């Protein structure tokens, strides 16, 4: 996972550390308990401002996850089969450097996107969220629009950037990848991981 790209490498690393530790000491925890240990550690380490419970939950559980970050609760968790294309520019942006006041400024519109997601309208919520945060954080919306023009179901800035993600289907995945390949950086073809976090057997 490219680091400092908005692709949740910190949450993935925290979850992996918790899983490895539990395996080493031969203990098991409920998923939400394991997620919270990683979130607390991430806050303490200073790699996140909020704790990124949503990122950690999605990384740990897989599928599509909608959360209440203040309460650290999972509102929706659903397995969905879909292709995804990732565009990772050759630059880095660190979550700790985010302009929090700008993010607060757009919070009423982000609340609308959250409501869509809570009602299961994931892809509209994702695109709206991405366009709003692109403006707030100073990233171009052009990759989002280019992906939509190429037939993506949804496209968004990933996290606090600078990477972008598009949800696609088989017939337009190649077109979206081609649209992004001319932007520089790295294009990754993948799919939604519905399995979640697990230990790779020796």
CSV table of C-alpha atoms in Angstrom, one decimal, residues 35-197:
chain,number,residue,atom,x,y,z
A,35,UNK,CA,-10.2,-2.4,15.8
A,36,UNK,CA,-10.3,-0.1,18.8
A,37,UNK,CA,-6.9,-1.3,20.1
A,38,UNK,CA,-5.4,-0.3,16.7
A,39,UNK,CA,-7.3,3.0,16.6
A,40,UNK,CA,-6.0,3.9,20.1
A,41,UNK,CA,-2.5,3.1,19.2
A,42,UNK,CA,-2.7,5.1,16.0
A,43,UNK,CA,-3.9,8.2,17.9
A,44,UNK,CA,-1.1,7.7,20.5
A,45,UNK,CA,1.5,7.4,17.7
A,46,UNK,CA,0.3,10.6,16.1
A,47,UNK,CA,-0.4,9.1,12.7
A,48,UNK,CA,-4.0,10.2,12.7
A,49,UNK,CA,-6.0,13.1,14.0
A,50,UNK,CA,-9.4,11.4,14.6
A,51,UNK,CA,-8.3,7.8,15.1
A,52,UNK,CA,-9.8,6.9,11.7
A,53,UNK,CA,-12.2,4.3,13.1
A,54,UNK,CA,-14.0,4.2,9.7
A,55,UNK,CA,-10.7,3.4,7.9
A,56,UNK,CA,-9.7,0.8,10.5
A,57,UNK,CA,-13.1,-0.9,10.4
A,58,UNK,CA,-13.2,-1.1,6.6
A,59,UNK,CA,-9.6,-2.5,6.6
A,60,UNK,CA,-10.4,-5.1,9.3
A,61,UNK,CA,-13.9,-6.2,8.2
A,62,UNK,CA,-13.7,-5.8,4.4
A,63,UNK,CA,-16.7,-5.0,2.2
A,64,UNK,CA,-18.4,-1.6,2.5
A,65,UNK,CA,-18.5,-0.2,6.0
A,66,UNK,CA,-20.4,2.9,7.4
A,67,UNK,CA,-19.5,4.0,10.8
A,68,UNK,CA,-20.2,6.6,13.5
A,69,UNK,CA,-16.6,7.7,14.4
A,70,UNK,CA,-17.6,9.7,17.5
A,71,UNK,CA,-19.3,6.6,19.0
A,72,UNK,CA,-16.9,4.2,17.4
A,73,UNK,CA,-19.8,2.1,16.2
A,74,UNK,CA,-20.6,0.3,12.9
A,75,UNK,CA,-23.8,1.4,11.3
A,76,UNK,CA,-23.7,-0.7,8.2
A,77,UNK,CA,-21.5,-3.5,6.9
A,78,UNK,CA,-22.2,-5.1,3.6
A,79,UNK,CA,-20.3,-7.3,1.2
A,80,UNK,CA,-20.4,-6.0,-2.4
A,81,UNK,CA,-18.8,-7.5,-5.5
A,82,UNK,CA,-17.3,-4.7,-7.6
A,83,UNK,CA,-14.1,-3.8,-9.4
A,84,UNK,CA,-12.0,-0.9,-8.2
A,85,UNK,CA,-9.3,1.3,-9.8
A,86,UNK,CA,-6.8,3.2,-7.7
A,87,UNK,CA,-4.8,6.2,-8.9
A,88,UNK,CA,-1.8,7.0,-6.7
A,89,UNK,CA,0.0,10.2,-7.7
A,90,UNK,CA,3.8,10.3,-7.2
A,91,UNK,CA,3.4,12.7,-4.3
A,92,UNK,CA,2.6,12.3,-0.6
A,93,UNK,CA,0.2,14.0,1.8
A,94,UNK,CA,0.2,13.3,5.5
A,95,UNK,CA,-3.1,13.2,7.5
A,96,UNK,CA,-1.5,15.1,10.4
A,97,UNK,CA,-1.0,18.0,8.0
A,98,UNK,CA,-4.6,18.3,7.0
A,99,UNK,CA,-6.3,21.7,7.3
A,100,UNK,CA,-8.9,20.8,9.9
A,101,UNK,CA,-10.7,24.1,9.8
A,102,UNK,CA,-11.3,23.7,6.0
A,103,UNK,CA,-12.8,20.2,6.7
A,104,UNK,CA,-15.1,21.7,9.4
A,105,UNK,CA,-16.2,24.3,6.9
A,106,UNK,CA,-17.7,21.7,4.6
A,107,UNK,CA,-19.1,19.5,7.3
A,108,UNK,CA,-22.8,20.3,6.5
A,109,UNK,CA,-22.4,18.9,3.0
A,110,UNK,CA,-20.4,15.9,4.3
A,111,UNK,CA,-23.3,15.2,6.6
A,112,UNK,CA,-25.5,14.9,3.5
A,113,UNK,CA,-23.1,12.4,2.0
A,114,UNK,CA,-23.0,10.5,5.3
A,115,UNK,CA,-26.8,10.3,5.3
A,116,UNK,CA,-26.7,8.8,1.8
A,117,UNK,CA,-24.2,6.2,2.9
A,118,UNK,CA,-26.3,5.3,6.0
A,119,UNK,CA,-29.3,4.7,3.7
A,120,UNK,CA,-27.2,2.4,1.5
A,121,UNK,CA,-26.6,4.8,-1.4
A,122,UNK,CA,-22.9,4.2,-1.2
A,123,UNK,CA,-21.7,5.3,-4.6
A,124,UNK,CA,-23.5,8.6,-4.7
A,125,UNK,CA,-22.2,9.3,-1.2
A,126,UNK,CA,-18.7,8.3,-2.2
A,127,UNK,CA,-18.6,10.7,-5.2
A,128,UNK,CA,-20.2,13.6,-3.3
A,129,UNK,CA,-17.7,13.1,-0.5
A,130,UNK,CA,-14.8,13.0,-2.9
A,131,UNK,CA,-15.7,16.2,-4.7
A,132,UNK,CA,-16.3,18.1,-1.5
A,133,UNK,CA,-13.1,17.0,0.1
A,134,UNK,CA,-11.1,17.6,-3.0
A,135,UNK,CA,-12.2,21.3,-2.9
A,136,UNK,CA,-11.6,21.6,0.9
A,137,UNK,CA,-8.1,20.0,0.8
A,138,UNK,CA,-6.9,21.6,-2.4
A,139,UNK,CA,-6.9,18.6,-4.7
A,140,UNK,CA,-8.1,18.7,-8.3
A,141,UNK,CA,-11.6,17.1,-9.0
A,142,UNK,CA,-10.3,16.3,-12.5
A,143,UNK,CA,-9.5,12.6,-11.8
A,144,UNK,CA,-13.0,12.1,-10.4
A,145,UNK,CA,-14.6,13.6,-13.4
A,146,UNK,CA,-12.3,11.7,-15.8
A,147,UNK,CA,-13.3,8.4,-14.1
A,148,UNK,CA,-17.0,9.2,-14.3
A,149,UNK,CA,-16.6,10.2,-18.0
A,150,UNK,CA,-15.0,6.8,-18.6
A,151,UNK,CA,-18.0,5.0,-17.1
A,152,UNK,CA,-17.1,4.6,-13.4
A,153,UNK,CA,-20.0,3.8,-11.1
A,154,UNK,CA,-18.4,6.2,-8.5
A,155,UNK,CA,-15.1,8.0,-8.0
A,156,UNK,CA,-13.6,9.9,-5.1
A,157,UNK,CA,-10.6,11.3,-3.4
A,158,UNK,CA,-9.3,8.6,-1.1
A,159,UNK,CA,-9.1,9.7,2.5
A,160,UNK,CA,-7.2,13.0,2.7
A,161,UNK,CA,-5.5,12.4,-0.6
A,162,UNK,CA,-3.7,12.6,-2.8
A,163,UNK,CA,-4.9,9.2,-4.2
A,164,UNK,CA,-8.2,8.6,-5.9
A,165,UNK,CA,-10.4,5.5,-6.2
A,166,UNK,CA,-13.1,4.5,-8.7
A,167,UNK,CA,-15.7,1.8,-8.4
A,168,UNK,CA,-16.2,0.1,-11.8
A,169,UNK,CA,-17.6,-2.9,-13.5
A,170,UNK,CA,-15.9,-5.3,-15.9
A,171,UNK,CA,-17.0,-3.4,-19.0
A,172,UNK,CA,-15.5,-0.1,-17.9
A,173,UNK,CA,-12.6,-0.9,-15.7
A,174,UNK,CA,-10.1,-0.8,-18.5
A,175,UNK,CA,-11.4,2.6,-19.7
A,176,UNK,CA,-11.1,4.1,-16.3
A,177,UNK,CA,-7.6,2.8,-15.9
A,178,UNK,CA,-6.7,4.2,-19.3
A,179,UNK,CA,-8.2,7.6,-18.4
A,180,UNK,CA,-6.0,7.8,-15.3
A,181,UNK,CA,-2.8,6.3,-16.8
A,182,UNK,CA,-2.0,9.6,-18.6
A,183,UNK,CA,-2.0,11.6,-15.3
A,184,UNK,CA,1.3,10.2,-14.0
A,185,UNK,CA,1.8,8.2,-10.9
A,186,UNK,CA,0.6,4.6,-10.4
A,187,UNK,CA,-2.7,3.0,-11.5
A,188,UNK,CA,-3.8,-0.2,-9.7
A,189,UNK,CA,-6.6,-2.5,-10.8
A,190,UNK,CA,-8.1,-4.3,-7.9
A,191,UNK,CA,-11.5,-5.2,-6.4
A,192,UNK,CA,-13.4,-4.8,-3.1
A,193,UNK,CA,-12.0,-7.1,-0.5
A,194,UNK,CA,-15.0,-8.8,1.2
A,195,UNK,CA,-12.8,-11.1,3.3
A,196,UNK,CA,-11.3,-8.5,5.5
A,197,UNK,CA,-8.1,-8.9,7.6
